[in-house]
Coordinates of N, CA and C in Angstrom, one line a residue:
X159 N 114.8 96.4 104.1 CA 114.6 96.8 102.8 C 114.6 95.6 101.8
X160 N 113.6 95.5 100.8 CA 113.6 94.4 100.0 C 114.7 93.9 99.3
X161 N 115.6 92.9 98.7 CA 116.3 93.3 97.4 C 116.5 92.2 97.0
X162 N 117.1 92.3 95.5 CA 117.1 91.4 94.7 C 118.0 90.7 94.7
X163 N 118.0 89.1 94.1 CA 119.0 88.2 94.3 C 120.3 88.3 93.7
X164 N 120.3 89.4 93.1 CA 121.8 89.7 93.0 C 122.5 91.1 94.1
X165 N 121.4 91.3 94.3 CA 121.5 92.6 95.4 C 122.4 91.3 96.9
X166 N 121.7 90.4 97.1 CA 121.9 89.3 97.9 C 123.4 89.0 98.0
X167 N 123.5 88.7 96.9 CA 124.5 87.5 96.5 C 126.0 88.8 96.4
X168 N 125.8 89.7 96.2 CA 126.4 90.9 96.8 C 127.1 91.1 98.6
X169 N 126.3 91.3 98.2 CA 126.3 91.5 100.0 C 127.0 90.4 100.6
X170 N 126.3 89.6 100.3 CA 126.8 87.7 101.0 C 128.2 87.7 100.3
X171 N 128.8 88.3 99.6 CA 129.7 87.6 98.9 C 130.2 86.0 98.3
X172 N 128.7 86.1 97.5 CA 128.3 84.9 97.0 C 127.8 84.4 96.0
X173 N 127.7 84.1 95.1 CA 127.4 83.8 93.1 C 125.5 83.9 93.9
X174 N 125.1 84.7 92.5 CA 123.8 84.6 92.6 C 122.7 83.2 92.2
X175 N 123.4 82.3 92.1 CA 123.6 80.8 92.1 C 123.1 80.4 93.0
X176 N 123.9 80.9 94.2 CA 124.2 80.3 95.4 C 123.0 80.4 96.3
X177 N 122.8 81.9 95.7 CA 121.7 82.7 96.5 C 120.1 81.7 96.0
X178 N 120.2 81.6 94.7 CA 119.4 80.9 94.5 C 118.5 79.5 95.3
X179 N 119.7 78.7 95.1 CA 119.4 77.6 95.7 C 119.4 77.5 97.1
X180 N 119.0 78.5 97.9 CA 118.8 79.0 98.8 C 117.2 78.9 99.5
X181 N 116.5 79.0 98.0 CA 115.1 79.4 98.1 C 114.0 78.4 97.5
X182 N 113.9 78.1 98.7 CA 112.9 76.4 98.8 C 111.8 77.3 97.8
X183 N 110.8 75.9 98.1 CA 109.6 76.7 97.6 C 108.9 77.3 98.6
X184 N 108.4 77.1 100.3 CA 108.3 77.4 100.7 C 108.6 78.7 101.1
X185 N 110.4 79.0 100.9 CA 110.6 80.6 101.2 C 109.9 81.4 100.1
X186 N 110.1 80.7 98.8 CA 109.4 81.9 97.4 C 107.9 82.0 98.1
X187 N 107.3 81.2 98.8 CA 106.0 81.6 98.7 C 105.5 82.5 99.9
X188 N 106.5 82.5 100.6 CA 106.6 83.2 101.7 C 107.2 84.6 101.5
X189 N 108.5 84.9 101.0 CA 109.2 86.2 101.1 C 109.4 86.2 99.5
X190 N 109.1 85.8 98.7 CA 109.8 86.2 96.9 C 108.6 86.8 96.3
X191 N 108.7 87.9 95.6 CA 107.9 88.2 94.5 C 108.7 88.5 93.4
X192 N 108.0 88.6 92.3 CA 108.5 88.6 90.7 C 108.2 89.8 90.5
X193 N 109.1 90.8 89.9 CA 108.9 92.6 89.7 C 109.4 92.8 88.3
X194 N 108.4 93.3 87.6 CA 108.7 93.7 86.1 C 109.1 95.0 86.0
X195 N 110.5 95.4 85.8 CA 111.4 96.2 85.5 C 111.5 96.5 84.4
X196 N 111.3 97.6 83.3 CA 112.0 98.1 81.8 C 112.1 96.5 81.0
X197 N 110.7 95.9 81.3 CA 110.6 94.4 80.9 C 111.3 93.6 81.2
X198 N 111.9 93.6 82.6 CA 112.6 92.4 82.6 C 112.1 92.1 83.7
X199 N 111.8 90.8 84.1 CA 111.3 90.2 85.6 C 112.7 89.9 86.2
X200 N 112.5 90.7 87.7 CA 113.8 89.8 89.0 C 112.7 89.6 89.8
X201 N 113.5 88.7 90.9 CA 112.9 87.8 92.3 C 113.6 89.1 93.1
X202 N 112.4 89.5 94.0 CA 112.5 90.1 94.8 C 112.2 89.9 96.3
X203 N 113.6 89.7 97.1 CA 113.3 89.3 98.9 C 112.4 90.1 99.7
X204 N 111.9 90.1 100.3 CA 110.6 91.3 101.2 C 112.5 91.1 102.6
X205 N 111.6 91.8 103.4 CA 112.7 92.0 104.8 C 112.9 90.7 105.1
X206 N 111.4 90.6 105.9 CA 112.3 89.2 106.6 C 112.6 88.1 105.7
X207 N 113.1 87.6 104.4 CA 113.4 86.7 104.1 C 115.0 87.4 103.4
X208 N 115.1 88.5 103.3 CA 116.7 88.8 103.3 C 117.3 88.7 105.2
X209 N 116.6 88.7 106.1 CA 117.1 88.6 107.6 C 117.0 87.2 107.5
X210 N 116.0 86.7 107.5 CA 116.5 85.3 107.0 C 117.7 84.1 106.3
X211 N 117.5 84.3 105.1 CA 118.8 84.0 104.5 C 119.6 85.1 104.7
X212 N 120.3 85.6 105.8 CA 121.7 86.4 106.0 C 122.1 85.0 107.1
X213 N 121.0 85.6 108.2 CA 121.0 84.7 109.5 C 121.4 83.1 109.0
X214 N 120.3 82.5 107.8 CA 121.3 81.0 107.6 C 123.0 80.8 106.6
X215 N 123.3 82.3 106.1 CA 124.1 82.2 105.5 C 125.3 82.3 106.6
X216 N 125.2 83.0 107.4 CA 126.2 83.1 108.5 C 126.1 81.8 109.5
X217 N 125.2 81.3 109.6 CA 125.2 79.8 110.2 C 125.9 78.8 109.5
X218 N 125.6 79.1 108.3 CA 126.1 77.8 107.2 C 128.0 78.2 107.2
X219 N 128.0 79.4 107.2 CA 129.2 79.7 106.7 C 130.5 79.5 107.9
X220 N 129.3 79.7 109.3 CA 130.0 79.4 110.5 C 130.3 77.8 110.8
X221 N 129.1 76.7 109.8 CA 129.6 75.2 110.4 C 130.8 75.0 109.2
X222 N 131.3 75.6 108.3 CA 132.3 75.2 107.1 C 133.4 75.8 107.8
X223 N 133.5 76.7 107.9 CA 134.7 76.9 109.0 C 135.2 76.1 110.2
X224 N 134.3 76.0 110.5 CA 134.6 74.8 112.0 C 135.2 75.3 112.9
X225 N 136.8 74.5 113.3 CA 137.3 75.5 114.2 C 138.3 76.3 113.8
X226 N 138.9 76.4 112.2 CA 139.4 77.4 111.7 C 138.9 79.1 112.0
X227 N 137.6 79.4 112.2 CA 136.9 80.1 112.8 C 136.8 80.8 113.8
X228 N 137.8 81.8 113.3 CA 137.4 82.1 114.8 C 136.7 83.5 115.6
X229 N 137.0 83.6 117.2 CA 135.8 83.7 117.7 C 135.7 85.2 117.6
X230 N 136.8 86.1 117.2 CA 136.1 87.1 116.6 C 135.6 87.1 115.4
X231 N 135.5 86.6 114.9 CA 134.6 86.4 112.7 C 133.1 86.1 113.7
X232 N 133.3 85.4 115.0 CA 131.9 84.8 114.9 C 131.2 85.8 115.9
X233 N 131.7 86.9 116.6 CA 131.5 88.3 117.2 C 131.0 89.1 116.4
X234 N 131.8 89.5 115.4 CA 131.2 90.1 114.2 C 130.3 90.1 113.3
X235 N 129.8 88.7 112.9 CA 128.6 88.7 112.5 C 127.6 87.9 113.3
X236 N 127.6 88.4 114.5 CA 126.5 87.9 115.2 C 126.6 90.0 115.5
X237 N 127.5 90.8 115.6 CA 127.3 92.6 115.7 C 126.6 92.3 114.4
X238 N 126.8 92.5 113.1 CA 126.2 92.6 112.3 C 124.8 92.2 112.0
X239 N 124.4 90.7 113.0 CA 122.9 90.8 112.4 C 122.3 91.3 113.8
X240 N 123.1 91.8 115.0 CA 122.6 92.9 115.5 C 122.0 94.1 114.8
X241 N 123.5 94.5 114.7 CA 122.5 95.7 113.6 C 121.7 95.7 112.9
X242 N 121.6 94.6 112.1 CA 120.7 94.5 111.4 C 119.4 94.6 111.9
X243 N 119.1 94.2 112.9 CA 118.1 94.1 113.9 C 117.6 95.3 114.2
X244 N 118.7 96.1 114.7 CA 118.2 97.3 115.1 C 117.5 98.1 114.3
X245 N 118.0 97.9 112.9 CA 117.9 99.1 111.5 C 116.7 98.7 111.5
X246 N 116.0 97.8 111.3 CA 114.4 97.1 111.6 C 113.8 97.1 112.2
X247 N 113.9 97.4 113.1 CA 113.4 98.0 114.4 C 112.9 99.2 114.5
X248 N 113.8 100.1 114.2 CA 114.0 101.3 113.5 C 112.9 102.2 112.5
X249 N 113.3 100.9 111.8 CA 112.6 101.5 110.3 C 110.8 101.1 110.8
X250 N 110.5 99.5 111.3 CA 109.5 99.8 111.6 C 108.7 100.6 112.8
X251 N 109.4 100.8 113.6 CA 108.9 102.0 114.6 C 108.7 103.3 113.7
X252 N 109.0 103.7 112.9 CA 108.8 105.3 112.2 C 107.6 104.7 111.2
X253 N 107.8 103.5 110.6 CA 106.5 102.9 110.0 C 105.0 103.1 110.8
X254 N 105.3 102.8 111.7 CA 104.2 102.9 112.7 C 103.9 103.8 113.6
X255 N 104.6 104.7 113.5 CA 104.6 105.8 114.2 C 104.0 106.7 112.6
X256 N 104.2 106.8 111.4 CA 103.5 107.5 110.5 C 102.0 107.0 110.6
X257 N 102.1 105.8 110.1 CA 101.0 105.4 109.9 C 99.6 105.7 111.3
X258 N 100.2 105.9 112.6 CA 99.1 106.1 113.6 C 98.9 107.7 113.6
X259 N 100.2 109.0 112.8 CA 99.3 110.0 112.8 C 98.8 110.0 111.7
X260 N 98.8 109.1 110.4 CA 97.9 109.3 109.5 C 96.6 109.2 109.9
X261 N 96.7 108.1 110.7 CA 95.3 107.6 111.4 C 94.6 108.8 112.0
X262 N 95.3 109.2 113.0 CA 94.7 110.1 113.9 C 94.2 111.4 113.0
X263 N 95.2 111.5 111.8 CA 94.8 113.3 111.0 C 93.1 112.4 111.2
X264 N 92.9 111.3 110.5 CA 91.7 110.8 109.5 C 90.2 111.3 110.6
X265 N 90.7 111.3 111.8 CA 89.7 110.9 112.8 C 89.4 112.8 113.1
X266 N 87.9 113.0 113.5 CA 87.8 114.7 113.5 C 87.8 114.2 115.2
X267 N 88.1 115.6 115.8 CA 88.4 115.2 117.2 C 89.0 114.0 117.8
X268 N 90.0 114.1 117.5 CA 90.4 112.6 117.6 C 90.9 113.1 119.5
X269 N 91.6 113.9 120.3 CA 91.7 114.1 121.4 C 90.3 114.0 122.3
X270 N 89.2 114.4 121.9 CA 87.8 114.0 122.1 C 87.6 112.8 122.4
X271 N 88.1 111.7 121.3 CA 87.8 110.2 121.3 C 88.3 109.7 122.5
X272 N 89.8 109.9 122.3 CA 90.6 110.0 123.1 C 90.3 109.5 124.9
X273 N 89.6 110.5 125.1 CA 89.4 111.0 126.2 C 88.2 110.4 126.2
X274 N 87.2 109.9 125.5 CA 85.8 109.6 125.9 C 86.0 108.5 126.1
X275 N 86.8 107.3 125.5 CA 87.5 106.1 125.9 C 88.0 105.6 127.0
X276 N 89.1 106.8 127.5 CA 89.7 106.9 128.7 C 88.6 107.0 130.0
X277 N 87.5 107.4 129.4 CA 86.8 108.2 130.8 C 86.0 106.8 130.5
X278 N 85.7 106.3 129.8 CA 84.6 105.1 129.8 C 85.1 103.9 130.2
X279 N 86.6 103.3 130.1 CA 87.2 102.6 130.4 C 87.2 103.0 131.9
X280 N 87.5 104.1 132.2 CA 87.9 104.0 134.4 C 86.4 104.0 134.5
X281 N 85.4 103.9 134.0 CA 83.8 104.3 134.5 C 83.7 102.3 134.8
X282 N 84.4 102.0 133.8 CA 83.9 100.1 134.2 C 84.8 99.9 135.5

């Protein structure tokens, strides 16, 4: 799910500062858009660029620690961007799973097609 750099800096438990300087130009031009709210513009992350900066926030946060660190903190959020993983996974399998029966409503006889495909493909 998209969110914003205070949505971020939340989460990370981290000044929205921090989160900032985070975001080369490269990532804004990759994962940032600008969203006009009740007139106000925020920077908004798409998915993969909040999986992104989590994944380097927990790298970064794992070399400052060093060997204070330890190896359960680093169990835990390596479970966490598990999960994370999976929830995305997740989310986009139902994404795609709507979107192919929208497809199919679109198509008239679509079990027809189906099947003329299947029989033309074993015919080669």
């Amino acid at each position: 799910m998209s969110k914003t750099i205070k949505e971020l800096a939340n989460e990370l438990g981290i000044s929205k500062q921090a989160v900032s300087k985070k975001l080369t130009a490269n990532f804004r031009a990759n994962h940032v858009t600008t969203v006009t709210t009740n007139g106000r513009q925020k920077l908004v992350v798409d998915d993969d660029g909040v999986f992104e900066l989590k994944s380097q926030y927990i790298e970064d946060h794992n070399q400052q620690q060093g060997a204070n660190h330890s190896t359960a903190n680093v169990v835990d959020d390596n479970t966490n961007l598990v999960d994370e993983l999976k929830k995305r996974i997740s989310a986009q399998e139902n994404e795609l799973s709507q979107k192919i029966s929208k497809f199919l409503l679109r198509i008239p006889n679509w079990r027809t097609c189906r099947n003329y495909l299947i029989n033309r493909n074993n015919s080669n």
